Amino acid sequence: MPSPLETDERKGLPAISVATSDKIKSIETFRVPPRWLFVKVETEKGIIGWGEATLEGHSEAVEGAFEDFRERFIGWEAANIEDIYQSAYRHRFYRGGEVLMSALAGLDIALWDIKGKTLGVPVWQLLGGKVRDRVAVYGWIGGDRPSDVLRQAKDRRDQGFTAVKMNAVESLGWLASPDDLKATVERIKDVRSIGIDVGLDFHGRLHKTMAKQLARMLEPYQPLFIEEPLLPGHVDELSKLYQQTTIPIALGERLFTRQMVRPYLEAGCIDVIQPDISHSGGISETKRIATLAETYDVGVAPHCPLGPISFAASLQIAISSPNFVICEMSWKMHYNLGGDYDLFSYVKDNEVFKVTNGFVEALSGPGLGIEIDEDLVRTAAETKGFSWRNPVWRGPDGGIREW
């Protein structure tokens, strides 16, 4: 691929050539294990961008949105990312929602990848440049039904992590015995005993009656944060919980736009916003959410239990955002176990994601800074009928509980 930088022989200085037209030629999606949806966009000049439109458990719905995107955007200028974003978001009257925003995220990330490759620079350069040289990350322990956390925390420490996250509880009803929360306290005590930080993901599994009890019980052990202590939409209830605890409160994986994030910021009931770049409109909207959060003195910690493209895109936000805190990393996560594919599987050089003393070095390659193994993606996608589904949990009375 020819570089857009040409030498101005008269002055001996590099000069950026005038950009020429390069239109979108094709848009493809690939449903690959363990549970990811990759997007490949190619231009008429043969520049390829990769995006990730993973929406856990709803891949087919997102693929349907791409039928519309192919109809609309093939033939558009690939460089006009904002115009494509606004058209995709606004020109079908009904807007937002997890399906459309995840599809838009995959397309948006791929277009940023193309733009970075076209100009020969990392995406973070196009977002204002880097404000840090390396990115703090955390890994998962404990699984869906948290157990064996001390051994797994030690393993994570040996892998280079200084922070981990685990689910706080299994399934609970609206009102359960306080005894059901004691195991959570013991788990965090175990992990903290080896000198590692731990975030606790409530996962919206607790309703407010139990959430306030657990938050109080956890106070002495200083979690890094508690995540989604209540389900989205409970702004007033979250505000009351915020007044009852000193533990930082984080949420945001089920908020997809600035408009959805705004009430939480205005209510002052969160400390950390966690947009998922594969759900929240990609790099364009996630960066805007991060900037908005900075106005309210709120940190940003990208939610990313997903694939390498989503992770690389999240790192672009982390590298260029002053209020970045820490990024989730799905390497050896419980959703990836039991199969042949993990975070590094589809990346040709997995050294770019190496964890050292709790950090990943800033990506330096053009675009997203990773090279995807397209042959492996196509081979993995040939597993027709593959669709990940989250568990459905029921209580002893047969009633559905939050997963």
Short mmCIF file of C-alpha atoms in Angstrom, two decimals:
data_model
loop_
_atom_site.label_atom_id
_atom_site.label_comp_id
_atom_site.label_asym_id
_atom_site.label_seq_id
_atom_site.Cartn_x
_atom_site.Cartn_y
_atom_site.Cartn_z
CA MET A 1 0.00 0.00 0.00
CA PRO A 2 1.59 3.30 -1.05
CA SER A 3 2.17 5.80 1.71
CA PRO A 4 0.23 9.08 1.52
CA LEU A 5 3.40 10.82 2.65
CA GLU A 6 5.56 12.05 -0.20
CA THR A 7 8.89 13.91 -0.07
CA ASP A 8 8.88 17.52 -1.08
CA GLU A 9 12.27 17.47 -2.83
CA ARG A 10 12.41 21.27 -3.00
CA LYS A 11 12.52 21.60 0.78
CA GLY A 12 13.57 18.11 1.84
CA LEU A 13 10.48 17.86 4.02
CA PRO A 14 7.64 15.33 4.03
CA ALA A 15 4.45 16.61 2.50
CA ILE A 16 1.01 15.11 2.76
CA SER A 17 -0.43 14.52 -0.68
CA VAL A 18 -3.92 15.70 -1.52
CA ALA A 19 -6.41 13.01 -0.50
CA THR A 20 -8.12 11.30 -3.38
CA SER A 21 -11.45 9.55 -3.56
CA ASP A 22 -11.65 6.04 -2.12
CA LYS A 23 -15.13 4.59 -1.85
CA ILE A 24 -16.48 1.65 0.08
CA LYS A 25 -16.49 -1.39 -2.19
CA SER A 26 -17.71 -4.13 0.15
CA ILE A 27 -18.93 -4.77 3.70
CA GLU A 28 -18.74 -8.30 5.11
CA THR A 29 -19.58 -9.80 8.50
CA PHE A 30 -18.15 -12.93 10.08
CA ARG A 31 -19.75 -14.72 13.01
CA VAL A 32 -16.81 -16.42 14.74
CA PRO A 33 -16.29 -18.36 17.97
CA PRO A 34 -16.20 -17.95 20.86
CA ARG A 35 -18.99 -15.33 20.45
CA TRP A 36 -17.83 -12.47 18.26
CA LEU A 37 -19.05 -10.72 15.11
CA PHE A 38 -16.25 -9.25 12.98
CA VAL A 39 -16.74 -6.72 10.19
CA LYS A 40 -14.52 -6.29 7.14
CA VAL A 41 -14.82 -3.13 5.02
CA GLU A 42 -12.79 -2.86 1.82
CA THR A 43 -12.36 0.21 -0.34
CA GLU A 44 -12.05 0.46 -4.10
CA LYS A 45 -8.30 0.98 -3.64
CA GLY A 46 -8.01 -2.25 -1.69
CA ILE A 47 -7.56 -0.81 1.80
CA ILE A 48 -9.13 -3.08 4.39
CA GLY A 49 -10.53 -2.02 7.74
CA TRP A 50 -11.70 -4.35 10.50
CA GLY A 51 -14.45 -3.65 12.99
CA GLU A 52 -16.28 -5.61 15.66
CA ALA A 53 -20.06 -5.53 16.02
CA THR A 54 -20.42 -8.18 18.69
CA LEU A 55 -23.72 -8.08 20.57
CA GLU A 56 -23.65 -11.09 22.83
CA GLY A 57 -26.54 -13.43 22.07
CA HIS A 58 -27.94 -11.31 19.23
CA SER A 59 -25.55 -11.78 16.30
CA GLU A 60 -28.35 -12.54 13.85
CA ALA A 61 -30.13 -9.28 14.63
CA VAL A 62 -26.94 -7.27 14.05
CA GLU A 63 -26.30 -9.13 10.79
CA GLY A 64 -29.74 -7.99 9.67
CA ALA A 65 -28.75 -4.37 10.26
CA PHE A 66 -25.76 -4.89 7.97
CA GLU A 67 -28.08 -5.84 5.13
CA ASP A 68 -29.32 -2.26 5.35
CA PHE A 69 -25.80 -0.85 5.67
CA ARG A 70 -24.64 -2.61 2.50
CA GLU A 71 -27.62 -1.23 0.61
CA ARG A 72 -26.93 2.29 1.83
CA PHE A 73 -23.19 2.79 2.17
CA ILE A 74 -21.42 0.84 -0.56
CA GLY A 75 -20.18 3.53 -2.92
CA TRP A 76 -19.83 6.18 -0.18
CA GLU A 77 -16.52 7.88 0.54
CA ALA A 78 -14.82 5.81 3.24
CA ALA A 79 -13.12 8.91 4.68
CA ASN A 80 -16.42 10.59 5.58
CA ILE A 81 -16.83 8.75 8.86
CA GLU A 82 -18.98 11.36 10.58
CA ASP A 83 -21.36 11.70 7.65
CA ILE A 84 -21.79 7.92 7.50
CA TYR A 85 -22.28 7.79 11.26
CA GLN A 86 -24.93 10.51 11.27
CA SER A 87 -26.74 8.98 8.32
CA ALA A 88 -26.78 5.52 9.87
CA TYR A 89 -27.96 6.90 13.20
CA ARG A 90 -30.51 9.52 12.11
CA HIS A 91 -31.90 8.69 8.68
CA ARG A 92 -34.12 5.75 9.53
CA PHE A 93 -36.26 7.74 12.02
CA TYR A 94 -35.97 5.07 14.74
CA ARG A 95 -32.53 5.39 16.22
CA GLY A 96 -30.31 3.99 18.93
CA GLY A 97 -30.80 0.69 20.69
CA GLU A 98 -28.33 -2.11 21.17
CA VAL A 99 -28.79 -3.72 17.75
CA LEU A 100 -28.38 -0.63 15.59
CA MET A 101 -25.62 0.84 17.75
CA SER A 102 -23.65 -2.42 17.70
CA ALA A 103 -23.91 -2.64 13.93
CA LEU A 104 -22.93 1.01 13.63
CA ALA A 105 -20.01 0.33 15.99
CA GLY A 106 -18.63 -2.38 13.73
CA LEU A 107 -18.85 -0.18 10.66
CA ASP A 108 -17.42 2.87 12.45
CA ILE A 109 -14.42 1.00 13.88
CA ALA A 110 -13.59 -0.41 10.44
CA LEU A 111 -13.75 3.05 8.85
CA TRP A 112 -11.37 4.47 11.47
CA ASP A 113 -9.04 1.55 10.79
CA ILE A 114 -9.14 2.41 7.09
CA LYS A 115 -8.48 6.09 7.74
CA GLY A 116 -5.49 5.34 9.95
CA LYS A 117 -4.06 2.94 7.39
CA THR A 118 -4.65 5.43 4.58
CA LEU A 119 -2.74 8.14 6.44
CA GLY A 120 -0.18 5.75 7.89
CA VAL A 121 -0.88 6.63 11.54
CA PRO A 122 -2.53 5.00 14.57
CA VAL A 123 -6.15 5.95 15.18
CA TRP A 124 -5.17 7.62 18.44
CA GLN A 125 -3.21 10.18 16.42
CA LEU A 126 -6.45 11.13 14.69
CA LEU A 127 -8.18 11.50 18.07
CA GLY A 128 -5.78 14.21 19.21
CA GLY A 129 -2.66 12.19 19.94
CA LYS A 130 -1.67 10.13 22.94
CA VAL A 131 -1.81 11.27 26.53
CA ARG A 132 -0.16 8.11 27.92
CA ASP A 133 2.41 5.56 26.80
CA ARG A 134 0.73 2.46 28.19
CA VAL A 135 -2.76 1.35 29.15
CA ALA A 136 -3.84 -0.20 32.46
CA VAL A 137 -5.82 -3.42 32.01
CA TYR A 138 -7.53 -6.04 34.16
CA GLY A 139 -8.41 -9.70 33.64
CA TRP A 140 -11.33 -11.83 34.79
CA ILE A 141 -11.45 -14.45 37.53
CA GLY A 142 -14.15 -16.62 39.06
CA GLY A 143 -16.49 -17.30 36.15
CA ASP A 144 -20.24 -16.83 35.92
CA ARG A 145 -20.76 -18.54 39.27
CA PRO A 146 -17.75 -17.15 41.12
CA SER A 147 -15.47 -19.74 42.69
CA ASP A 148 -11.78 -20.65 43.03
CA VAL A 149 -10.92 -16.96 42.93
CA LEU A 150 -7.74 -17.04 45.00
CA ARG A 151 -5.96 -19.51 42.71
CA GLN A 152 -7.13 -17.65 39.62
CA ALA A 153 -6.05 -14.30 41.06
CA LYS A 154 -2.57 -15.72 41.63
CA ASP A 155 -2.53 -16.95 38.02
CA ARG A 156 -3.49 -13.49 36.80
CA ARG A 157 -0.75 -11.92 38.88
CA ASP A 158 1.74 -14.33 37.28
CA GLN A 159 0.43 -13.30 33.84
CA GLY A 160 1.32 -9.67 34.57
CA PHE A 161 -1.98 -8.28 35.89
CA THR A 162 -2.21 -6.09 38.96
CA ALA A 163 -6.01 -5.87 38.91
CA VAL A 164 -8.84 -8.32 38.25
CA LYS A 165 -12.62 -8.35 38.11
CA MET A 166 -15.07 -11.00 39.24
CA ASN A 167 -18.80 -11.44 39.47
CA ALA A 168 -20.09 -10.48 42.91
CA VAL A 169 -22.85 -13.06 43.25
CA GLU A 170 -24.72 -15.82 41.49
CA SER A 171 -28.44 -15.42 40.95
CA LEU A 172 -30.49 -13.80 43.68
CA GLY A 173 -34.15 -12.93 44.05
CA TRP A 174 -35.61 -9.54 44.89
CA LEU A 175 -35.07 -10.30 48.57
CA ALA A 176 -32.70 -13.01 49.75
CA SER A 177 -31.05 -13.99 53.00
CA PRO A 178 -28.15 -11.74 54.03
CA ASP A 179 -26.22 -15.00 54.44
CA ASP A 180 -26.16 -15.26 50.64
CA LEU A 181 -23.84 -12.26 50.57
CA LYS A 182 -21.24 -13.52 53.03
CA ALA A 183 -19.47 -15.62 50.38
CA THR A 184 -18.91 -12.46 48.32
CA VAL A 185 -17.11 -10.83 51.21
CA GLU A 186 -14.90 -13.87 51.73
CA ARG A 187 -13.95 -13.93 48.04
CA ILE A 188 -12.86 -10.32 47.96
CA LYS A 189 -10.90 -10.79 51.17
CA ASP A 190 -9.05 -13.72 49.57
CA VAL A 191 -8.14 -11.76 46.43
CA ARG A 192 -7.11 -8.62 48.30
CA SER A 193 -4.88 -10.73 50.56
CA ILE A 194 -2.34 -11.22 47.74
CA GLY A 195 -2.03 -7.49 47.07
CA ILE A 196 -4.09 -7.28 43.90
CA ASP A 197 -6.94 -4.85 43.18
CA VAL A 198 -10.38 -6.25 42.38
CA GLY A 199 -13.51 -4.84 40.82
CA LEU A 200 -16.82 -6.49 41.61
CA ASP A 201 -19.40 -6.85 38.85
CA PHE A 202 -22.90 -6.93 40.33
CA HIS A 203 -24.07 -7.52 36.71
CA GLY A 204 -27.49 -6.11 37.58
CA ARG A 205 -28.18 -9.38 39.40
CA LEU A 206 -29.02 -7.69 42.67
CA HIS A 207 -32.07 -5.55 43.17
CA LYS A 208 -31.78 -2.45 45.30
CA THR A 209 -32.73 -4.13 48.57
CA MET A 210 -29.78 -6.52 48.36
CA ALA A 211 -27.38 -4.16 46.56
CA LYS A 212 -27.31 -1.66 49.40
CA GLN A 213 -26.64 -4.44 51.91
CA LEU A 214 -23.76 -5.86 49.90
CA ALA A 215 -22.20 -2.44 49.26
CA ARG A 216 -22.11 -1.80 53.01
CA MET A 217 -20.58 -5.21 53.73
CA LEU A 218 -17.83 -4.60 51.13
CA GLU A 219 -16.77 -1.18 52.46
CA PRO A 220 -13.91 -2.40 54.69
CA TYR A 221 -12.27 -4.30 51.81
CA GLN A 222 -12.09 -1.41 49.33
CA PRO A 223 -13.01 -2.85 45.94
CA LEU A 224 -11.58 -0.98 42.98
CA PHE A 225 -15.22 -0.38 41.97
CA ILE A 226 -18.62 -2.01 42.01
CA GLU A 227 -20.07 -2.39 38.53
CA GLU A 228 -23.74 -2.23 37.57
CA PRO A 229 -24.94 -2.42 41.16
CA LEU A 230 -28.43 -1.80 39.76
CA LEU A 231 -30.01 -2.41 36.39
CA PRO A 232 -29.92 0.43 33.84
CA GLY A 233 -32.72 2.95 34.12
CA HIS A 234 -32.71 3.26 37.91
CA VAL A 235 -31.07 6.67 38.10
CA ASP A 236 -32.82 7.86 41.27
CA GLU A 237 -32.24 4.55 43.03
CA LEU A 238 -28.58 4.58 42.03
CA SER A 239 -28.26 8.14 43.35
CA LYS A 240 -29.49 6.97 46.75
CA LEU A 241 -27.05 4.06 46.74
CA TYR A 242 -24.26 6.46 45.77
CA GLN A 243 -24.91 8.46 48.94
CA GLN A 244 -24.67 5.32 51.06
CA THR A 245 -21.24 4.07 49.98
CA THR A 246 -17.74 5.37 49.45
CA ILE A 247 -16.93 2.58 46.95
CA PRO A 248 -16.57 3.92 43.38
CA ILE A 249 -19.61 3.05 41.26
CA ALA A 250 -19.16 2.06 37.61
CA LEU A 251 -21.63 1.25 34.86
CA GLY A 252 -22.29 1.80 31.18
CA GLU A 253 -22.11 -1.40 29.12
CA ARG A 254 -25.85 -1.18 28.47
CA LEU A 255 -25.80 2.54 27.67
CA PHE A 256 -25.15 3.15 23.99
CA THR A 257 -25.18 6.91 23.37
CA ARG A 258 -24.36 10.22 25.04
CA GLN A 259 -28.08 10.73 25.48
CA MET A 260 -28.35 7.53 27.52
CA VAL A 261 -25.29 8.39 29.61
CA ARG A 262 -26.34 11.98 30.28
CA PRO A 263 -28.88 11.35 33.12
CA TYR A 264 -26.30 9.46 35.18
CA LEU A 265 -23.74 12.20 34.78
CA GLU A 266 -26.22 14.91 35.63
CA ALA A 267 -27.40 12.99 38.69
CA GLY A 268 -23.80 12.62 39.89
CA CYS A 269 -24.36 8.97 40.76
CA ILE A 270 -21.38 7.30 39.06
CA ASP A 271 -17.61 7.58 39.30
CA VAL A 272 -16.64 5.60 36.22
CA ILE A 273 -18.45 5.23 32.88
CA GLN A 274 -17.95 1.93 31.04
CA PRO A 275 -19.06 2.25 27.41
CA ASP A 276 -18.58 -0.89 25.34
CA ILE A 277 -17.07 0.23 22.04
CA SER A 278 -18.82 -2.59 20.16
CA HIS A 279 -22.21 -1.45 21.47
CA SER A 280 -21.83 2.31 21.83
CA GLY A 281 -21.46 3.33 18.20
CA GLY A 282 -17.77 2.49 17.85
CA ILE A 283 -14.84 4.85 18.19
CA SER A 284 -16.81 7.97 17.23
CA GLU A 285 -19.47 7.83 19.93
CA THR A 286 -17.29 6.22 22.59
CA LYS A 287 -14.79 9.05 22.30
CA ARG A 288 -17.63 11.57 22.65
CA ILE A 289 -18.90 9.75 25.75
CA ALA A 290 -15.40 9.86 27.25
CA THR A 291 -15.12 13.59 26.59
CA LEU A 292 -18.57 14.24 28.05
CA ALA A 293 -17.70 12.23 31.16
CA GLU A 294 -14.56 14.29 31.71
CA THR A 295 -16.78 17.37 32.04
CA TYR A 296 -18.36 15.73 35.11
CA ASP A 297 -15.05 14.52 36.59
CA VAL A 298 -16.00 10.94 35.75
CA GLY A 299 -13.42 8.42 34.59
CA VAL A 300 -13.81 6.12 31.60
CA ALA A 301 -13.04 2.39 31.77
CA PRO A 302 -14.01 0.70 28.48
CA HIS A 303 -16.11 -2.43 28.91
CA CYS A 304 -14.55 -5.10 26.69
CA PRO A 305 -15.21 -8.81 27.38
CA LEU A 306 -15.03 -9.25 23.61
CA GLY A 307 -12.59 -9.86 20.77
CA PRO A 308 -9.26 -8.41 19.62
CA ILE A 309 -10.75 -5.78 17.31
CA SER A 310 -12.93 -4.38 20.06
CA PHE A 311 -9.96 -4.43 22.44
CA ALA A 312 -7.66 -2.67 19.98
CA ALA A 313 -10.33 -0.03 19.33
CA SER A 314 -10.82 0.47 23.08
CA LEU A 315 -7.08 1.01 23.45
CA GLN A 316 -7.29 3.89 20.95
CA ILE A 317 -9.78 5.60 23.29
CA ALA A 318 -7.61 4.83 26.32
CA ILE A 319 -4.44 6.18 24.74
CA SER A 320 -6.08 9.48 23.73
CA SER A 321 -8.43 10.19 26.69
CA PRO A 322 -7.11 12.03 29.77
CA ASN A 323 -9.84 10.63 32.04
CA PHE A 324 -9.16 6.99 31.14
CA VAL A 325 -8.94 4.67 34.17
CA ILE A 326 -8.52 1.01 33.15
CA CYS A 327 -9.64 -1.31 30.33
CA GLU A 328 -11.22 -4.74 30.50
CA MET A 329 -9.33 -7.54 28.72
CA SER A 330 -10.92 -10.87 27.75
CA TRP A 331 -7.75 -12.98 27.53
CA LYS A 332 -8.50 -16.40 29.09
CA MET A 333 -11.92 -15.17 30.17
CA HIS A 334 -14.49 -17.80 31.13
CA TYR A 335 -16.56 -17.13 27.99
CA ASN A 336 -13.57 -18.13 25.85
CA LEU A 337 -12.70 -21.37 27.63
CA GLY A 338 -13.50 -24.83 26.32
CA GLY A 339 -12.88 -23.94 22.67
CA ASP A 340 -10.03 -23.28 20.28
CA TYR A 341 -10.35 -19.49 20.13
CA ASP A 342 -9.31 -16.74 22.51
CA LEU A 343 -8.38 -13.06 22.40
CA PHE A 344 -5.06 -13.67 20.62
CA SER A 345 -6.34 -16.28 18.15
CA TYR A 346 -7.23 -13.99 15.26
CA VAL A 347 -4.27 -11.59 15.65
CA LYS A 348 -1.10 -12.38 13.72
CA ASP A 349 1.17 -10.70 16.27
CA ASN A 350 -0.19 -11.14 19.78
CA GLU A 351 2.85 -9.42 21.30
CA VAL A 352 0.99 -6.15 20.75
CA PHE A 353 -1.32 -7.17 23.64
CA LYS A 354 1.41 -8.31 26.04
CA VAL A 355 0.62 -7.49 29.68
CA THR A 356 3.50 -6.20 31.80
CA ASN A 357 3.06 -4.91 35.36
CA GLY A 358 -0.63 -4.36 34.70
CA PHE A 359 -0.17 -2.45 31.43
CA VAL A 360 -0.34 -2.95 27.68
CA GLU A 361 1.97 -0.70 25.67
CA ALA A 362 0.33 1.86 23.39
CA LEU A 363 -0.33 0.37 19.96
CA SER A 364 1.94 1.94 17.36
CA GLY A 365 0.84 0.45 14.03
CA PRO A 366 -1.38 2.28 11.53
CA GLY A 367 -5.13 2.13 12.00
CA LEU A 368 -6.08 -0.06 14.94
CA GLY A 369 -2.49 -1.27 15.22
CA ILE A 370 -3.27 -4.96 14.76
CA GLU A 371 -3.17 -7.36 11.81
CA ILE A 372 -6.12 -9.74 11.59
CA ASP A 373 -5.62 -13.27 10.24
CA GLU A 374 -8.35 -13.16 7.59
CA ASP A 375 -7.82 -16.77 6.54
CA LEU A 376 -8.49 -17.93 10.10
CA VAL A 377 -11.50 -15.63 10.38
CA ARG A 378 -13.02 -17.13 7.22
CA THR A 379 -12.27 -20.68 8.35
CA ALA A 380 -13.78 -20.10 11.80
CA ALA A 381 -16.83 -18.41 10.29
CA GLU A 382 -17.57 -21.52 8.25
CA THR A 383 -18.92 -23.10 11.41
CA LYS A 384 -22.45 -22.47 10.24
CA GLY A 385 -25.17 -22.25 12.83
CA PHE A 386 -22.77 -21.08 15.56
CA SER A 387 -24.55 -18.62 17.85
CA TRP A 388 -23.55 -17.85 21.40
CA ARG A 389 -26.40 -17.64 23.92
CA ASN A 390 -26.14 -16.45 27.49
CA PRO A 391 -27.42 -18.74 30.24
CA VAL A 392 -31.01 -18.39 31.44
CA TRP A 393 -31.20 -18.58 35.20
CA ARG A 394 -34.23 -19.48 37.30
CA GLY A 395 -34.70 -19.56 41.03
CA PRO A 396 -35.90 -22.54 43.07
CA ASP A 397 -39.47 -21.39 42.49
CA GLY A 398 -39.00 -21.52 38.71
CA GLY A 399 -39.05 -17.74 38.27
CA ILE A 400 -36.54 -16.08 35.94
CA ARG A 401 -33.60 -14.35 37.59
CA GLU A 402 -31.13 -11.82 36.23
CA TRP A 403 -28.07 -13.31 34.56
#
